[in-house]
JSON list of C-alpha atoms in Angstrom, two decimals:
[
{"chain": "T", "resi": 23, "resn": "MET", "atom": "CA", "xyz": [-3.43, -23.24, -3.24]},
{"chain": "T", "resi": 24, "resn": "ARG", "atom": "CA", "xyz": [-3.71, -19.46, -3.20]},
{"chain": "T", "resi": 25, "resn": "GLU", "atom": "CA", "xyz": [-0.56, -17.49, -2.54]},
{"chain": "T", "resi": 26, "resn": "LYS", "atom": "CA", "xyz": [-0.72, -15.50, 0.71]},
{"chain": "T", "resi": 27, "resn": "ASN", "atom": "CA", "xyz": [-0.65, -11.76, 0.18]},
{"chain": "T", "resi": 28, "resn": "ASN", "atom": "CA", "xyz": [0.23, -9.68, 3.24]},
{"chain": "T", "resi": 29, "resn": "ALA", "atom": "CA", "xyz": [-0.99, -6.37, 1.79]},
{"chain": "T", "resi": 30, "resn": "PRO", "atom": "CA", "xyz": [-3.85, -4.97, 3.89]},
{"chain": "T", "resi": 31, "resn": "GLU", "atom": "CA", "xyz": [-7.30, -5.16, 2.31]},
{"chain": "T", "resi": 32, "resn": "ARG", "atom": "CA", "xyz": [-10.40, -3.11, 2.93]},
{"chain": "T", "resi": 33, "resn": "THR", "atom": "CA", "xyz": [-13.99, -3.19, 1.65]},
{"chain": "T", "resi": 34, "resn": "CYS", "atom": "CA", "xyz": [-15.15, -0.32, -0.55]},
{"chain": "T", "resi": 35, "resn": "ILE", "atom": "CA", "xyz": [-18.24, 1.36, 0.95]},
{"chain": "T", "resi": 36, "resn": "GLY", "atom": "CA", "xyz": [-19.42, 2.08, -2.59]},
{"chain": "T", "resi": 37, "resn": "CYS", "atom": "CA", "xyz": [-19.25, -1.27, -4.39]},
{"chain": "T", "resi": 38, "resn": "MET", "atom": "CA", "xyz": [-18.70, -3.51, -1.32]},
{"chain": "T", "resi": 39, "resn": "GLN", "atom": "CA", "xyz": [-15.75, -5.29, -3.00]},
{"chain": "T", "resi": 40, "resn": "ARG", "atom": "CA", "xyz": [-12.54, -6.08, -1.15]},
{"chain": "T", "resi": 41, "resn": "ASP", "atom": "CA", "xyz": [-9.35, -4.59, -2.56]},
{"chain": "T", "resi": 42, "resn": "ALA", "atom": "CA", "xyz": [-5.90, -3.42, -1.53]},
{"chain": "T", "resi": 43, "resn": "LYS", "atom": "CA", "xyz": [-6.04, -0.60, 1.00]},
{"chain": "T", "resi": 44, "resn": "ALA", "atom": "CA", "xyz": [-3.49, 1.32, -1.07]},
{"chain": "T", "resi": 45, "resn": "SER", "atom": "CA", "xyz": [-5.84, 1.46, -4.06]},
{"chain": "T", "resi": 46, "resn": "MET", "atom": "CA", "xyz": [-8.60, 3.21, -2.11]},
{"chain": "T", "resi": 47, "resn": "VAL", "atom": "CA", "xyz": [-9.30, 6.58, -0.55]},
{"chain": "T", "resi": 48, "resn": "ARG", "atom": "CA", "xyz": [-10.05, 6.76, 3.17]},
{"chain": "T", "resi": 49, "resn": "ILE", "atom": "CA", "xyz": [-13.15, 8.51, 4.48]},
{"chain": "T", "resi": 50, "resn": "ALA", "atom": "CA", "xyz": [-12.59, 9.62, 8.07]},
{"chain": "T", "resi": 51, "resn": "VAL", "atom": "CA", "xyz": [-14.93, 10.96, 10.70]},
{"chain": "T", "resi": 52, "resn": "VAL", "atom": "CA", "xyz": [-13.27, 14.00, 12.28]},
{"chain": "T", "resi": 53, "resn": "ASN", "atom": "CA", "xyz": [-15.14, 16.02, 14.91]},
{"chain": "T", "resi": 54, "resn": "GLU", "atom": "CA", "xyz": [-18.45, 14.43, 13.88]},
{"chain": "T", "resi": 55, "resn": "HIS", "atom": "CA", "xyz": [-17.89, 15.39, 10.22]},
{"chain": "T", "resi": 56, "resn": "ALA", "atom": "CA", "xyz": [-17.05, 12.87, 7.49]},
{"chain": "T", "resi": 57, "resn": "GLU", "atom": "CA", "xyz": [-14.29, 14.00, 5.15]},
{"chain": "T", "resi": 58, "resn": "VAL", "atom": "CA", "xyz": [-11.79, 12.58, 2.68]},
{"chain": "T", "resi": 59, "resn": "ASP", "atom": "CA", "xyz": [-8.47, 11.58, 4.24]},
{"chain": "T", "resi": 60, "resn": "PHE", "atom": "CA", "xyz": [-6.21, 11.27, 1.18]},
{"chain": "T", "resi": 61, "resn": "GLU", "atom": "CA", "xyz": [-3.11, 10.65, 3.29]},
{"chain": "T", "resi": 62, "resn": "ALA", "atom": "CA", "xyz": [-4.93, 8.07, 5.48]},
{"chain": "T", "resi": 63, "resn": "ARG", "atom": "CA", "xyz": [-3.38, 9.53, 8.64]},
{"chain": "T", "resi": 64, "resn": "ARG", "atom": "CA", "xyz": [-6.35, 11.03, 10.50]},
{"chain": "T", "resi": 65, "resn": "ALA", "atom": "CA", "xyz": [-7.27, 9.50, 13.81]},
{"chain": "T", "resi": 66, "resn": "GLY", "atom": "CA", "xyz": [-10.64, 7.93, 14.36]},
{"chain": "T", "resi": 67, "resn": "ARG", "atom": "CA", "xyz": [-13.07, 5.73, 12.48]},
{"chain": "T", "resi": 68, "resn": "GLY", "atom": "CA", "xyz": [-12.59, 5.34, 8.77]},
{"chain": "T", "resi": 69, "resn": "GLY", "atom": "CA", "xyz": [-14.08, 3.68, 5.74]},
{"chain": "T", "resi": 70, "resn": "TYR", "atom": "CA", "xyz": [-12.59, 3.13, 2.30]},
{"chain": "T", "resi": 71, "resn": "LEU", "atom": "CA", "xyz": [-13.84, 3.98, -1.16]},
{"chain": "T", "resi": 72, "resn": "HIS", "atom": "CA", "xyz": [-12.44, 3.25, -4.61]},
{"chain": "T", "resi": 73, "resn": "PRO", "atom": "CA", "xyz": [-11.63, 6.55, -6.32]},
{"chain": "T", "resi": 74, "resn": "ALA", "atom": "CA", "xyz": [-13.53, 5.33, -9.40]},
{"chain": "T", "resi": 75, "resn": "PRO", "atom": "CA", "xyz": [-16.52, 7.34, -10.68]},
{"chain": "T", "resi": 76, "resn": "GLU", "atom": "CA", "xyz": [-18.88, 4.34, -10.45]},
{"chain": "T", "resi": 77, "resn": "CYS", "atom": "CA", "xyz": [-17.99, 3.67, -6.80]},
{"chain": "T", "resi": 78, "resn": "VAL", "atom": "CA", "xyz": [-18.23, 7.34, -5.85]},
{"chain": "T", "resi": 79, "resn": "GLU", "atom": "CA", "xyz": [-21.63, 7.67, -7.57]},
{"chain": "T", "resi": 80, "resn": "ARG", "atom": "CA", "xyz": [-22.90, 4.54, -5.87]},
{"chain": "T", "resi": 81, "resn": "PHE", "atom": "CA", "xyz": [-21.66, 5.83, -2.49]},
{"chain": "T", "resi": 82, "resn": "VAL", "atom": "CA", "xyz": [-23.58, 9.10, -3.01]},
{"chain": "T", "resi": 83, "resn": "GLY", "atom": "CA", "xyz": [-26.78, 7.27, -3.98]},
{"chain": "T", "resi": 84, "resn": "LEU", "atom": "CA", "xyz": [-26.79, 4.56, -1.30]},
{"chain": "T", "resi": 85, "resn": "LYS", "atom": "CA", "xyz": [-29.79, 4.45, 1.02]},
{"chain": "T", "resi": 86, "resn": "VAL", "atom": "CA", "xyz": [-28.07, 2.80, 3.96]},
{"chain": "T", "resi": 87, "resn": "LYS", "atom": "CA", "xyz": [-29.09, 3.80, 7.46]},
{"chain": "T", "resi": 88, "resn": "GLU", "atom": "CA", "xyz": [-25.54, 3.68, 8.82]},
{"chain": "T", "resi": 89, "resn": "PHE", "atom": "CA", "xyz": [-22.09, 2.93, 7.41]},
{"chain": "T", "resi": 90, "resn": "ARG", "atom": "CA", "xyz": [-20.81, 0.14, 9.59]},
{"chain": "T", "resi": 91, "resn": "ALA", "atom": "CA", "xyz": [-17.15, 1.04, 9.02]},
{"chain": "T", "resi": 92, "resn": "LEU", "atom": "CA", "xyz": [-17.79, 4.59, 10.21]},
{"chain": "T", "resi": 93, "resn": "ARG", "atom": "CA", "xyz": [-20.43, 3.73, 12.83]},
{"chain": "T", "resi": 94, "resn": "ARG", "atom": "CA", "xyz": [-22.53, 6.66, 11.70]},
{"chain": "T", "resi": 95, "resn": "LYS", "atom": "CA", "xyz": [-24.89, 7.90, 9.07]},
{"chain": "T", "resi": 96, "resn": "ILE", "atom": "CA", "xyz": [-23.61, 10.18, 6.32]},
{"chain": "T", "resi": 97, "resn": "GLU", "atom": "CA", "xyz": [-26.29, 12.43, 4.90]},
{"chain": "T", "resi": 98, "resn": "ARG", "atom": "CA", "xyz": [-26.42, 13.17, 1.16]},
{"chain": "T", "resi": 99, "resn": "PRO", "atom": "CA", "xyz": [-24.93, 16.72, 1.38]},
{"chain": "T", "resi": 100, "resn": "GLU", "atom": "CA", "xyz": [-21.89, 15.33, 3.20]},
{"chain": "T", "resi": 101, "resn": "ARG", "atom": "CA", "xyz": [-21.58, 12.53, 0.62]},
{"chain": "T", "resi": 102, "resn": "LEU", "atom": "CA", "xyz": [-21.69, 15.09, -2.18]},
{"chain": "T", "resi": 103, "resn": "GLU", "atom": "CA", "xyz": [-18.85, 17.05, -0.52]},
{"chain": "T", "resi": 104, "resn": "ILE", "atom": "CA", "xyz": [-16.78, 13.86, -0.31]},
{"chain": "T", "resi": 105, "resn": "ALA", "atom": "CA", "xyz": [-17.55, 12.99, -3.95]},
{"chain": "T", "resi": 106, "resn": "ALA", "atom": "CA", "xyz": [-16.56, 16.51, -5.08]},
{"chain": "T", "resi": 107, "resn": "ALA", "atom": "CA", "xyz": [-13.24, 16.33, -3.19]},
{"chain": "T", "resi": 108, "resn": "ILE", "atom": "CA", "xyz": [-12.39, 12.96, -4.75]},
{"chain": "T", "resi": 109, "resn": "LYS", "atom": "CA", "xyz": [-13.37, 14.16, -8.24]},
{"chain": "T", "resi": 110, "resn": "GLN", "atom": "CA", "xyz": [-11.28, 17.31, -7.81]},
{"chain": "T", "resi": 111, "resn": "ARG", "atom": "CA", "xyz": [-8.24, 15.24, -6.78]},
{"chain": "T", "resi": 112, "resn": "LEU", "atom": "CA", "xyz": [-8.73, 12.83, -9.72]},
{"chain": "T", "resi": 113, "resn": "ASP", "atom": "CA", "xyz": [-9.06, 15.74, -12.17]},
{"chain": "T", "resi": 114, "resn": "ARG", "atom": "CA", "xyz": [-5.92, 17.37, -10.80]},
{"chain": "T", "resi": 115, "resn": "ASN", "atom": "CA", "xyz": [-3.96, 14.09, -11.00]},
{"chain": "T", "resi": 116, "resn": "SER", "atom": "CA", "xyz": [-5.05, 13.40, -14.58]},
{"chain": "T", "resi": 117, "resn": "LYS", "atom": "CA", "xyz": [-3.82, 16.86, -15.68]},
{"chain": "T", "resi": 118, "resn": "VAL", "atom": "CA", "xyz": [-0.39, 16.22, -14.17]},
{"chain": "T", "resi": 119, "resn": "GLU", "atom": "CA", "xyz": [0.21, 13.01, -16.13]}
]
């Protein structure tokens, strides 16, 4: 029998795999604009993405009509902005260590 884990899980909108919410970055829709919500405190609809290069690249290249978690379409320029923000944060964190 599997041990019950009470940690919240979310599905990555890049790779579509379920994982712990704490291991992902939230994408929030704020004033009709999708942006990275690193603190996961913004109000409104949100989706989650692993901060791994392969998930971010897949997210940018997806040809979905609408992200169900966000209930809206995210055009490629907006996806590229999100990817750049995540990459910048990862680069900054790797320099600190």
